[in-house]
PDB file of N, CA and C in Angstrom:
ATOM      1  N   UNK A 199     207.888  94.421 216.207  1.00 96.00           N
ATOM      2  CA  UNK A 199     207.850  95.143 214.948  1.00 96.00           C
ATOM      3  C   UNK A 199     209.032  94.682 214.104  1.00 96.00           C
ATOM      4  N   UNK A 200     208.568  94.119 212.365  1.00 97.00           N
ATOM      5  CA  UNK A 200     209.879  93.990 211.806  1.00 97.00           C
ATOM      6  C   UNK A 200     210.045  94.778 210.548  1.00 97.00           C
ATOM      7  N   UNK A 201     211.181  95.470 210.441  1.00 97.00           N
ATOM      8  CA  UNK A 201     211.219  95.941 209.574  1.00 97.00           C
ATOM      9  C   UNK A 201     212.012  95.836 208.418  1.00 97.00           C
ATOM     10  N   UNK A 202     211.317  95.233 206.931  1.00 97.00           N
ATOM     11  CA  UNK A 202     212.313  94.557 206.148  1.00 97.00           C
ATOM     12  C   UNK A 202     212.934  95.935 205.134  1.00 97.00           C
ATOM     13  N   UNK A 203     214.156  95.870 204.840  1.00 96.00           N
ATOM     14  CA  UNK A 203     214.634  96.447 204.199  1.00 96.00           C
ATOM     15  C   UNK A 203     216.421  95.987 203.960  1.00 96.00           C
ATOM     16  N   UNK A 204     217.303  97.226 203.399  1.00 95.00           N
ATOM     17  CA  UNK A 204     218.773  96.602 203.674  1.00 95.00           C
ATOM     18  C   UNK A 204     219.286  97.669 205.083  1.00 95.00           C
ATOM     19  N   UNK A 205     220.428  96.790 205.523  1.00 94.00           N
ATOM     20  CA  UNK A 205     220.773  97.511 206.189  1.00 94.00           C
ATOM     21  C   UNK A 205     221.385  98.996 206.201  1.00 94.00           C
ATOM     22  N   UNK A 206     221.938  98.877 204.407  1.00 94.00           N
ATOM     23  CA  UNK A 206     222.633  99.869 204.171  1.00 94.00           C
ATOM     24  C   UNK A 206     222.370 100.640 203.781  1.00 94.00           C
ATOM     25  N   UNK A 207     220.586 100.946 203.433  1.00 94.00           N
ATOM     26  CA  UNK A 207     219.885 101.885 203.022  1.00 94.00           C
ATOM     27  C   UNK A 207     219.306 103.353 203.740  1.00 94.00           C
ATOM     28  N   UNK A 208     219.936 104.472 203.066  1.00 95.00           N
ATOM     29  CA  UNK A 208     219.962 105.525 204.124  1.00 95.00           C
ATOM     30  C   UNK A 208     218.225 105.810 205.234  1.00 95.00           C
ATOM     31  N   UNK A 209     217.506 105.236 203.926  1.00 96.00           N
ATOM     32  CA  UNK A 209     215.708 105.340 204.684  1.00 96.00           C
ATOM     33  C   UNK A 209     215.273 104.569 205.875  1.00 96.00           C
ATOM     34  N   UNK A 210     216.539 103.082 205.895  1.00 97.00           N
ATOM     35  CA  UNK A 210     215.968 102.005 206.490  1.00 97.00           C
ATOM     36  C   UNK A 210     216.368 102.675 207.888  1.00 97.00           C
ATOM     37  N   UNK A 211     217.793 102.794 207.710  1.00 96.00           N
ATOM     38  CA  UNK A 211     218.478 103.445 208.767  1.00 96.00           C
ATOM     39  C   UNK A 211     217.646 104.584 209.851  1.00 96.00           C
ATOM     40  N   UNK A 212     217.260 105.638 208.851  1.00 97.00           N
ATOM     41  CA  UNK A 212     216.220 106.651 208.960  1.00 97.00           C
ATOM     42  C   UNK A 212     214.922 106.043 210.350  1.00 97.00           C
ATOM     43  N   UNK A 213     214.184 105.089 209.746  1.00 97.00           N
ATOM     44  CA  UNK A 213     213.727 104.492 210.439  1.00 97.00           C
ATOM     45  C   UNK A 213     214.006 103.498 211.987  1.00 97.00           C
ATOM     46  N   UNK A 214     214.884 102.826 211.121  1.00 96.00           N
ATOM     47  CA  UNK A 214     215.125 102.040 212.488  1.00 96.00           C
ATOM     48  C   UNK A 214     215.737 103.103 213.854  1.00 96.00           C
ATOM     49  N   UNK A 215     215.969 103.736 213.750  1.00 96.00           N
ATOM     50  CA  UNK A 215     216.863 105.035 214.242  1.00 96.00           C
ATOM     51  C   UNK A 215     215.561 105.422 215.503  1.00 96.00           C
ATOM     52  N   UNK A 216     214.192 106.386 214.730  1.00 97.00           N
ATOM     53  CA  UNK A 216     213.090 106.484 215.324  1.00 97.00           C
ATOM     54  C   UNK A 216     212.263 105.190 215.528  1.00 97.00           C
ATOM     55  N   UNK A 217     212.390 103.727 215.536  1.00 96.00           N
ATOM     56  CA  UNK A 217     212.103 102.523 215.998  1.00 96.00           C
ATOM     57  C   UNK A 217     212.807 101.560 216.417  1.00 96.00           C
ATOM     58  N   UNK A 218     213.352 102.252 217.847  1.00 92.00           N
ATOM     59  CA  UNK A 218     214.597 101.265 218.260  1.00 92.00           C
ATOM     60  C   UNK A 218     213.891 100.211 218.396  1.00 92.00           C
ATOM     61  N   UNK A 219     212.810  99.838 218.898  1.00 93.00           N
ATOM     62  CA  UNK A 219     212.230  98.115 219.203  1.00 93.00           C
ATOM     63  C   UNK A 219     211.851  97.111 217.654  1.00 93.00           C
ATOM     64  N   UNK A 220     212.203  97.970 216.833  1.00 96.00           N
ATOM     65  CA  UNK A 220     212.008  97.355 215.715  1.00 96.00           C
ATOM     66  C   UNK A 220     213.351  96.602 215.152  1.00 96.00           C
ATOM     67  N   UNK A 221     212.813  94.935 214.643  1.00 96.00           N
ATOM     68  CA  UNK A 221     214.215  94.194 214.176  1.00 96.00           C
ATOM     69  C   UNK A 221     214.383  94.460 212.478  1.00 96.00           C
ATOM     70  N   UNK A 222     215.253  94.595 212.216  1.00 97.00           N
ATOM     71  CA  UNK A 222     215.165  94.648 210.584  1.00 97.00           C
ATOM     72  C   UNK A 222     215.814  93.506 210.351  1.00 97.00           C
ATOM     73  N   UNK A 223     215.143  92.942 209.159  1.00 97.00           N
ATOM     74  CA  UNK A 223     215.379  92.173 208.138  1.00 97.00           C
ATOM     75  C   UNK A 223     215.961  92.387 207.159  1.00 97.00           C
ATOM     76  N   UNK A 224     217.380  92.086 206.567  1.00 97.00           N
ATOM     77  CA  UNK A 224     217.559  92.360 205.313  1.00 97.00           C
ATOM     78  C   UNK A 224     217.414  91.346 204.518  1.00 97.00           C
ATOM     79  N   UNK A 225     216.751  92.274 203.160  1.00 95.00           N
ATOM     80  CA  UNK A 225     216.234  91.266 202.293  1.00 95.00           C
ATOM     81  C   UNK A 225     216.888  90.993 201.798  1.00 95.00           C
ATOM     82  N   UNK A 226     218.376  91.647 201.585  1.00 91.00           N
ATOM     83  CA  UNK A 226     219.275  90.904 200.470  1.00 91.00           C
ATOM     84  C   UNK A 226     220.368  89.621 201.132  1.00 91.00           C
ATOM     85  N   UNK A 227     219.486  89.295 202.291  1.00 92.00           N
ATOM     86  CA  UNK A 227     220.439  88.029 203.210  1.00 92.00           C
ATOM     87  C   UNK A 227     219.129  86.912 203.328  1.00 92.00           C
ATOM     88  N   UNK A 228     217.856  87.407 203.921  1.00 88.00           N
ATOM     89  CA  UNK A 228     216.616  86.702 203.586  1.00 88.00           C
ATOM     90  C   UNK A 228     215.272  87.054 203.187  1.00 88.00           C
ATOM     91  N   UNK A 229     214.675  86.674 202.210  1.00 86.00           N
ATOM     92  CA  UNK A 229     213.751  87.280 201.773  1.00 86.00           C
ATOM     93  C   UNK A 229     212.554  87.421 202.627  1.00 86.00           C
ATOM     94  N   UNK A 230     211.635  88.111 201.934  1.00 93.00           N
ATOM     95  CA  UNK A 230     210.461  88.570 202.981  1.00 93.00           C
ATOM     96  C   UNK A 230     209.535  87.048 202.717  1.00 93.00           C
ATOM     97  N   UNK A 231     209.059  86.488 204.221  1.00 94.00           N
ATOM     98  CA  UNK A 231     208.377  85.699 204.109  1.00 94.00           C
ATOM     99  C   UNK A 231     207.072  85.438 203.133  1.00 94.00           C
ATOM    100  N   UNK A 232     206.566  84.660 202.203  1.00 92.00           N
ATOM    101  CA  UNK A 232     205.859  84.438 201.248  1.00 92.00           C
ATOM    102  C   UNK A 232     204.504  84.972 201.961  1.00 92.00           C
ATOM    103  N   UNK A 233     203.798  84.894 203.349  1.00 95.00           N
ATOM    104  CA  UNK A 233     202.875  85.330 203.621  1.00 95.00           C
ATOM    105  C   UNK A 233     202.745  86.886 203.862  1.00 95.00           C
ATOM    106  N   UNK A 234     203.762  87.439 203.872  1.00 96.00           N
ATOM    107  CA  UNK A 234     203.709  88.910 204.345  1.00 96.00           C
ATOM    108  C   UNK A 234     203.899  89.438 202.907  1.00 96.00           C
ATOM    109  N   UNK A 235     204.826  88.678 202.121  1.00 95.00           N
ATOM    110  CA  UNK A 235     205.090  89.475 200.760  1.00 95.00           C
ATOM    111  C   UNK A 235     202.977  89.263 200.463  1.00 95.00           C
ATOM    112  N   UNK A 236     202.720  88.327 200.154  1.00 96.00           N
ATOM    113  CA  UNK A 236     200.968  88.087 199.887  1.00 96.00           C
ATOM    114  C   UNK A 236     200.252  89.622 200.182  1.00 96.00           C
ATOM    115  N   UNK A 237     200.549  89.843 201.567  1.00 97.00           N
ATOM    116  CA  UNK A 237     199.902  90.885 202.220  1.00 97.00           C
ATOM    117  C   UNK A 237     199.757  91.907 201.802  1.00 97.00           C
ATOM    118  N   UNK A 238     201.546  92.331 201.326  1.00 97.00           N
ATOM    119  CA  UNK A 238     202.185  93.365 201.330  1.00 97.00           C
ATOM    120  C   UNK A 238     201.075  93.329 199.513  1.00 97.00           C
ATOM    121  N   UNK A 239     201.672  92.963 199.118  1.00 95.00           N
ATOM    122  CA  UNK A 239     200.892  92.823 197.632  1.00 95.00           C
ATOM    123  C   UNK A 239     199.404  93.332 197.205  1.00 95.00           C
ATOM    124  N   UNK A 240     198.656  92.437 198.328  1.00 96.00           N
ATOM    125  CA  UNK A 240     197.451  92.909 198.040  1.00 96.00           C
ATOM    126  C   UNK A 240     197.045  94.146 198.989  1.00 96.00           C
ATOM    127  N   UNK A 241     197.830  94.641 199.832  1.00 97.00           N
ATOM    128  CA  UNK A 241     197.474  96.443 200.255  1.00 97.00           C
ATOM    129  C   UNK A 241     198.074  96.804 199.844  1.00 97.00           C
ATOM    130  N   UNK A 242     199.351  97.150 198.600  1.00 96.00           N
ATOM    131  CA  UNK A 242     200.167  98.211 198.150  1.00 96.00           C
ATOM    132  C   UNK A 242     199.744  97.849 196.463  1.00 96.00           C
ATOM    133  N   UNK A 243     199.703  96.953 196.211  1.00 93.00           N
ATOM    134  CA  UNK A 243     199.803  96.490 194.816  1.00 93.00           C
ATOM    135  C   UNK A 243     201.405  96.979 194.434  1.00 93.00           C
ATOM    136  N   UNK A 244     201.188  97.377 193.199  1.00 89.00           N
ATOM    137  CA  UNK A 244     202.314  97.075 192.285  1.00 89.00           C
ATOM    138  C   UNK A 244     203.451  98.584 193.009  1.00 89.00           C
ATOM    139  N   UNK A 245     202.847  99.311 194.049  1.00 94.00           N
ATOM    140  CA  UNK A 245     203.543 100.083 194.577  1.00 94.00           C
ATOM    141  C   UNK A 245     204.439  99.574 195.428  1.00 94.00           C
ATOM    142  N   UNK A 246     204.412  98.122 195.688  1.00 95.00           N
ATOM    143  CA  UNK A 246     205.435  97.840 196.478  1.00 95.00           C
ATOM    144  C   UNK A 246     207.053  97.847 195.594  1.00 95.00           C
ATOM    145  N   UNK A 247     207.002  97.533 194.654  1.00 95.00           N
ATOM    146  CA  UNK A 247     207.888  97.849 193.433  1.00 95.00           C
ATOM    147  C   UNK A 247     208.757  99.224 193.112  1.00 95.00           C
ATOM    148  N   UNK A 248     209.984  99.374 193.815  1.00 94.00           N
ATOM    149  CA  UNK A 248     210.638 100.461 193.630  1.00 94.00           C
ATOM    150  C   UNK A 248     211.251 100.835 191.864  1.00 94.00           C
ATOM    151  N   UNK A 249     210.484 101.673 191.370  1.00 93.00           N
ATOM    152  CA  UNK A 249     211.053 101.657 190.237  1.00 93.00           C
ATOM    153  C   UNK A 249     211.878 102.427 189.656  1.00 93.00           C
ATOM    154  N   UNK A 250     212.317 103.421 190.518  1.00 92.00           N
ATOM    155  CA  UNK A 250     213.492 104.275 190.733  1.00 92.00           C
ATOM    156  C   UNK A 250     215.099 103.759 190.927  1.00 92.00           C
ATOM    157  N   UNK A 251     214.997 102.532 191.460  1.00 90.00           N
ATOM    158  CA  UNK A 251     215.981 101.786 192.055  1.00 90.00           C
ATOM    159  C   UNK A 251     216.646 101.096 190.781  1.00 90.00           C
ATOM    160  N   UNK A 252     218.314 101.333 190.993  1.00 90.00           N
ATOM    161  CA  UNK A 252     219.358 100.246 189.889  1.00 90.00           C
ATOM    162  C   UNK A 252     218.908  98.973 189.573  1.00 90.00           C
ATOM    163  N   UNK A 253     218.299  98.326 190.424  1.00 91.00           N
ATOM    164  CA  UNK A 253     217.996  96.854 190.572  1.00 91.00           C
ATOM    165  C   UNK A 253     217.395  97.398 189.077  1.00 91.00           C
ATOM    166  N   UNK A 254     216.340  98.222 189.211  1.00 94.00           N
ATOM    167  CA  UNK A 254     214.957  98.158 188.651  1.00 94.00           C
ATOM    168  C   UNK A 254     215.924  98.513 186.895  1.00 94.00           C
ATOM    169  N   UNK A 255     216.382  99.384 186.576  1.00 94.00           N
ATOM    170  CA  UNK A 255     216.597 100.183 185.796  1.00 94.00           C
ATOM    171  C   UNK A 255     217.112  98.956 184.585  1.00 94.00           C
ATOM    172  N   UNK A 256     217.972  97.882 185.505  1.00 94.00           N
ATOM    173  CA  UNK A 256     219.128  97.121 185.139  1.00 94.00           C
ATOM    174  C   UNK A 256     218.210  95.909 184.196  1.00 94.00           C
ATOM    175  N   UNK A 257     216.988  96.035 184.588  1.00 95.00           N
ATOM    176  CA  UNK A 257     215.811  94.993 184.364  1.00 95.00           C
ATOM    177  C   UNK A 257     215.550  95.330 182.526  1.00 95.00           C
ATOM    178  N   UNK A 258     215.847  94.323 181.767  1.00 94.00           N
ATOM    179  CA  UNK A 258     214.925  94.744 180.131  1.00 94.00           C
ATOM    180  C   UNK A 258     213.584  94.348 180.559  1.00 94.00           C
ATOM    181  N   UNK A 259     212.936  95.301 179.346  1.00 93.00           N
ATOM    182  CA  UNK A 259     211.467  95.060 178.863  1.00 93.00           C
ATOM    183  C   UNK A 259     210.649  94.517 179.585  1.00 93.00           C
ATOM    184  N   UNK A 260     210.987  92.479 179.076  1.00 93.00           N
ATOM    185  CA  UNK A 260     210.471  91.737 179.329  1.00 93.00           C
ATOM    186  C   UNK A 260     210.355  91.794 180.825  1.00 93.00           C
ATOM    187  N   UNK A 261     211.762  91.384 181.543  1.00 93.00           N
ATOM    188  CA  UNK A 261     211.549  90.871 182.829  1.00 93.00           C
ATOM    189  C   UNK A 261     210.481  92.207 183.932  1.00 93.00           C
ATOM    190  N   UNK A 262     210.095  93.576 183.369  1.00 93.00           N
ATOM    191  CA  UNK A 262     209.494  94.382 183.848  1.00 93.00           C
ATOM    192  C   UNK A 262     207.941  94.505 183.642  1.00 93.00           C
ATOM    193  N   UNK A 263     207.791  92.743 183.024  1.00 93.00           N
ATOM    194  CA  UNK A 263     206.317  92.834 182.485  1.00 93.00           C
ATOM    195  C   UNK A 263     206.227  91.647 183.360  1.00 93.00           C
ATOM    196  N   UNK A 264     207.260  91.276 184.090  1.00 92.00           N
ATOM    197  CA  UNK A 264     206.608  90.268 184.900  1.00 92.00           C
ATOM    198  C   UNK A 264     205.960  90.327 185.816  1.00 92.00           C
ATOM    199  N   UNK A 265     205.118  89.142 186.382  1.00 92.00           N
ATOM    200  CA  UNK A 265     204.414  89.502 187.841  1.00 92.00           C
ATOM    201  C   UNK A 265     205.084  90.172 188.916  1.00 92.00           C
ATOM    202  N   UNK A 266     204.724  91.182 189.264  1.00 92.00           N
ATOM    203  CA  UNK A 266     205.043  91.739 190.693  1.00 92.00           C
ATOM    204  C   UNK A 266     205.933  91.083 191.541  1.00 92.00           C
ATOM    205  N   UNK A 267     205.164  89.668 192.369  1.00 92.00           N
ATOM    206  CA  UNK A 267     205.430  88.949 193.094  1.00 92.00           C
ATOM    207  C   UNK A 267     206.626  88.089 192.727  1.00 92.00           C
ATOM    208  N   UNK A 268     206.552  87.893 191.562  1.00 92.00           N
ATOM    209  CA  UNK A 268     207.894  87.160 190.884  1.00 92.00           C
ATOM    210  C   UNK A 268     209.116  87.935 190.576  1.00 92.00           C
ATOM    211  N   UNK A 269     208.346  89.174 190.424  1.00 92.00           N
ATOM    212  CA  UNK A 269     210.118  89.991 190.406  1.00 92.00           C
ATOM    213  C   UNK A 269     210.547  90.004 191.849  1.00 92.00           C
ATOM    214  N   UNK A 270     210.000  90.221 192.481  1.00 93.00           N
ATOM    215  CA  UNK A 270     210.369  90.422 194.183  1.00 93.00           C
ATOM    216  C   UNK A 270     210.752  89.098 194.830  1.00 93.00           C
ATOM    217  N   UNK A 271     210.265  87.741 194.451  1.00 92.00           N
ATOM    218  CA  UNK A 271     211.504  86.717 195.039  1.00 92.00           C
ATOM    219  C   UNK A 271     212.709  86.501 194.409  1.00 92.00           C
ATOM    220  N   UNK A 272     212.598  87.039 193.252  1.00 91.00           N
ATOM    221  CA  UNK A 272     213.604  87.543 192.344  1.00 91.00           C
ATOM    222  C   UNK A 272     214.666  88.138 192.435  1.00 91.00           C
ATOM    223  N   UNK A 273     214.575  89.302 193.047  1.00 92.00           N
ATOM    224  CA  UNK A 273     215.205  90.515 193.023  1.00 92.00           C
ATOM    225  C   UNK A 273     214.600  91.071 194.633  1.00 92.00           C
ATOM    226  N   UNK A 274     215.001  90.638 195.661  1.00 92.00           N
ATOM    227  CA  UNK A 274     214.141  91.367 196.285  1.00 92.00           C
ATOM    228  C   UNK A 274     214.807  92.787 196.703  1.00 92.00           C
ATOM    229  N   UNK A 275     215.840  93.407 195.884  1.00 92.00           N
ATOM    230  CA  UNK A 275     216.275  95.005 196.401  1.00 92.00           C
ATOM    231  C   UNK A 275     215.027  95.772 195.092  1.00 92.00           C
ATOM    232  N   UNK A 276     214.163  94.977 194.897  1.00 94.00           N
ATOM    233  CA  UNK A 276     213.322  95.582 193.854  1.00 94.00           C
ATOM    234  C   UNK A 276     212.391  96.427 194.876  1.00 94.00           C
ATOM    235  N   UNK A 277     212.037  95.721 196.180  1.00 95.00           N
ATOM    236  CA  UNK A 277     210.735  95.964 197.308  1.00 95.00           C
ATOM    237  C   UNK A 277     211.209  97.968 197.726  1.00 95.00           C
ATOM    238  N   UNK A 278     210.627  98.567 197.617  1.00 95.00           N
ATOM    239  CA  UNK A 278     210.178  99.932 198.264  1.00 95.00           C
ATOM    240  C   UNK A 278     210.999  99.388 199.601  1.00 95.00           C
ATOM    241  N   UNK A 279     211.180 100.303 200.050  1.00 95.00           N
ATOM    242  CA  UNK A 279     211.589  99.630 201.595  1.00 95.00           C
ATOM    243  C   UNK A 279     211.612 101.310 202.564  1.00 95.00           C
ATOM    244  N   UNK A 280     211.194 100.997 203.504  1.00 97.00           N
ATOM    245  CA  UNK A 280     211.135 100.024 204.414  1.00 97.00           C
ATOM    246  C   UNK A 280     209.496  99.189 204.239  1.00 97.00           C
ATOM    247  N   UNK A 281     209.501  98.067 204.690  1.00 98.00           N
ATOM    248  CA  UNK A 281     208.220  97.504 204.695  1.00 98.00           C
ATOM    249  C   UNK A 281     208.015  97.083 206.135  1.00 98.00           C
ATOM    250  N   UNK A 282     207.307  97.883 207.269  1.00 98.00           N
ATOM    251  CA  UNK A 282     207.634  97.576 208.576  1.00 98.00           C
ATOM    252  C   UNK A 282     205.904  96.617 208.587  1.00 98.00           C
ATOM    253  N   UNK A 283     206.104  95.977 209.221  1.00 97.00           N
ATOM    254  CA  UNK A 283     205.301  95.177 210.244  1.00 97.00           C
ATOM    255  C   UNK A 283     205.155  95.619 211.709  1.00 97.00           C
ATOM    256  N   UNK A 284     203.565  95.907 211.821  1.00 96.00           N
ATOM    257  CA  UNK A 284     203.647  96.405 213.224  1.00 96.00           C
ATOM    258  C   UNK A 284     202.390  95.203 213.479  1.00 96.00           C
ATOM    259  N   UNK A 285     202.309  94.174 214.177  1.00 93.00           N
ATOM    260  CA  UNK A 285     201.231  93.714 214.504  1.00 93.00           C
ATOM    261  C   UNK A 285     200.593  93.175 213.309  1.00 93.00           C
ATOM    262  N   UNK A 286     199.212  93.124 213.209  1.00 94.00           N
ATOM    263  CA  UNK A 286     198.369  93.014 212.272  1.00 94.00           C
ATOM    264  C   UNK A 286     198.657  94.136 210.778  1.00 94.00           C
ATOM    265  N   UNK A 287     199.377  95.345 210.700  1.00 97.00           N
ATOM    266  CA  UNK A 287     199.539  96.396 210.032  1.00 97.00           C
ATOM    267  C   UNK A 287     200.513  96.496 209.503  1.00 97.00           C
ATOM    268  N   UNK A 288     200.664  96.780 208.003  1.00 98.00           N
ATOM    269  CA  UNK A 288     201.840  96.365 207.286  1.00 98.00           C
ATOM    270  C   UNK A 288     201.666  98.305 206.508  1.00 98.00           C
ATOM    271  N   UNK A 289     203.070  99.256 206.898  1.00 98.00           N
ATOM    272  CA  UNK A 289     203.546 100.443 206.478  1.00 98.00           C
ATOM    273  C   UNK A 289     204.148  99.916 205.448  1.00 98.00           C
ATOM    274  N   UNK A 290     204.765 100.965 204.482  1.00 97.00           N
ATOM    275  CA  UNK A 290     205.398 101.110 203.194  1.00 97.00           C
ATOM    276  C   UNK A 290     206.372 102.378 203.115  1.00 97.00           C
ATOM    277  N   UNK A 291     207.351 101.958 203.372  1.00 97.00           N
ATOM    278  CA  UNK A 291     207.905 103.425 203.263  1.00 97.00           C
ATOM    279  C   UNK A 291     207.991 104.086 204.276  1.00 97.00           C
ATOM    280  N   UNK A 292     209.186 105.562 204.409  1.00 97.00           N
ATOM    281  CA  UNK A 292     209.243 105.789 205.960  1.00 97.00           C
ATOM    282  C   UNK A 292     208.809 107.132 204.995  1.00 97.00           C
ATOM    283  N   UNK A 293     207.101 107.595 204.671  1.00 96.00           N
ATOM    284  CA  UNK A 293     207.094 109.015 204.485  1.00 96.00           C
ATOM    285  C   UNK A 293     206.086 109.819 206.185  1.00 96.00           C
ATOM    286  N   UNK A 294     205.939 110.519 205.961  1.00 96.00           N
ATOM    287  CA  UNK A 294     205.427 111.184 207.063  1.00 96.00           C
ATOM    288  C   UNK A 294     203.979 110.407 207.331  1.00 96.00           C
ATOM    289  N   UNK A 295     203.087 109.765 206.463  1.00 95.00           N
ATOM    290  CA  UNK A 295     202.042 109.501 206.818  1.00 95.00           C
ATOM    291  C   UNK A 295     202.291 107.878 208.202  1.00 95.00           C
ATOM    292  N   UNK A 296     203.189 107.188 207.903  1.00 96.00           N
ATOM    293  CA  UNK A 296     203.713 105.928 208.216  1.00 96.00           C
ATOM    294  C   UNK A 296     204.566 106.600 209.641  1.00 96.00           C
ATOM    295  N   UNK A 297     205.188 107.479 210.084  1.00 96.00           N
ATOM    296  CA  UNK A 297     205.909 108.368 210.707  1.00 96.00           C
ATOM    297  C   UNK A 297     205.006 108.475 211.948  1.00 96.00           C
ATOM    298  N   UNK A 298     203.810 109.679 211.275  1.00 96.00           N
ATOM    299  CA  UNK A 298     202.517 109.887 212.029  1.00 96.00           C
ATOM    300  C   UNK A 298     201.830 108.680 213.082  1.00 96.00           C
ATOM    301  N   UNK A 299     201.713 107.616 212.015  1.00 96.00           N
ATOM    302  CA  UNK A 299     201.087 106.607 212.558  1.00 96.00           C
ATOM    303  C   UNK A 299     201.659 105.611 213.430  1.00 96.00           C
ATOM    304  N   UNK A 300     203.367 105.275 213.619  1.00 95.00           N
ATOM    305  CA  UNK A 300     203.723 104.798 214.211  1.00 95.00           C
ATOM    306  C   UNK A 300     204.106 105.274 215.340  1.00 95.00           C
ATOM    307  N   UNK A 301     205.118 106.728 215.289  1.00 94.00           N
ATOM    308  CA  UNK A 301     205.655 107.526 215.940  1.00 94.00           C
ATOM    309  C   UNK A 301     204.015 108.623 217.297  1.00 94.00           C
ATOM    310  N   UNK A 302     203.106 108.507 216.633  1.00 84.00           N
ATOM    311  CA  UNK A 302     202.473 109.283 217.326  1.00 84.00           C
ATOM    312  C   UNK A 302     202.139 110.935 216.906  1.00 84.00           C
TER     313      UNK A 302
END
């Protein structure tokens, strides 16, 4: 199981905490591989995009009309996080539904 996010993020933490076998990735050292970001994209769409986040706020106009995918090799503290990889199954976020499903 990998789980991309930063290390220093109180959610990621949150998680990795209840998924000790899980490795995290931080994205702000390497980005999320181009095939999983693909993935991640086409099951979350534009929700993978934290838009709550400084990264995001710090962004004018324009650069917030860009493609999704291009802000995120971009910027990748832009990504929602956590984005865990379990197998074939790509979670979003540590809310209770993702919790449920991993945790049992």
């Amino acid at each position: 199981m990998i789980l991309y996010g930063l290390k220093n993020c109180d959610t990621c933490r949150k998680a990795l905490k209840a998924l000790p076998n899980a490795e995290l990735v931080d994205v702000s050292m390497s980005s999320v591989p181009e095939g999983i970001l693909d993935r991640a994209m086409n099951q979350f769409g534009e929700k993978i995009l934290n838009t709550k986040s400084t990264t995001w706020r710090g962004l004018d106009a324009a650069e917030r009309e860009t493609d999704p995918k291009v802000l995120l090799i971009a910027h990748p503290k832009l990504m929602k996080r956590p984005l865990i990889v379990d197998g074939d199954v790509l979670y979003l976020g540590w809310d209770k539904n993702t919790q449920a499903a991993l945790l049992g």
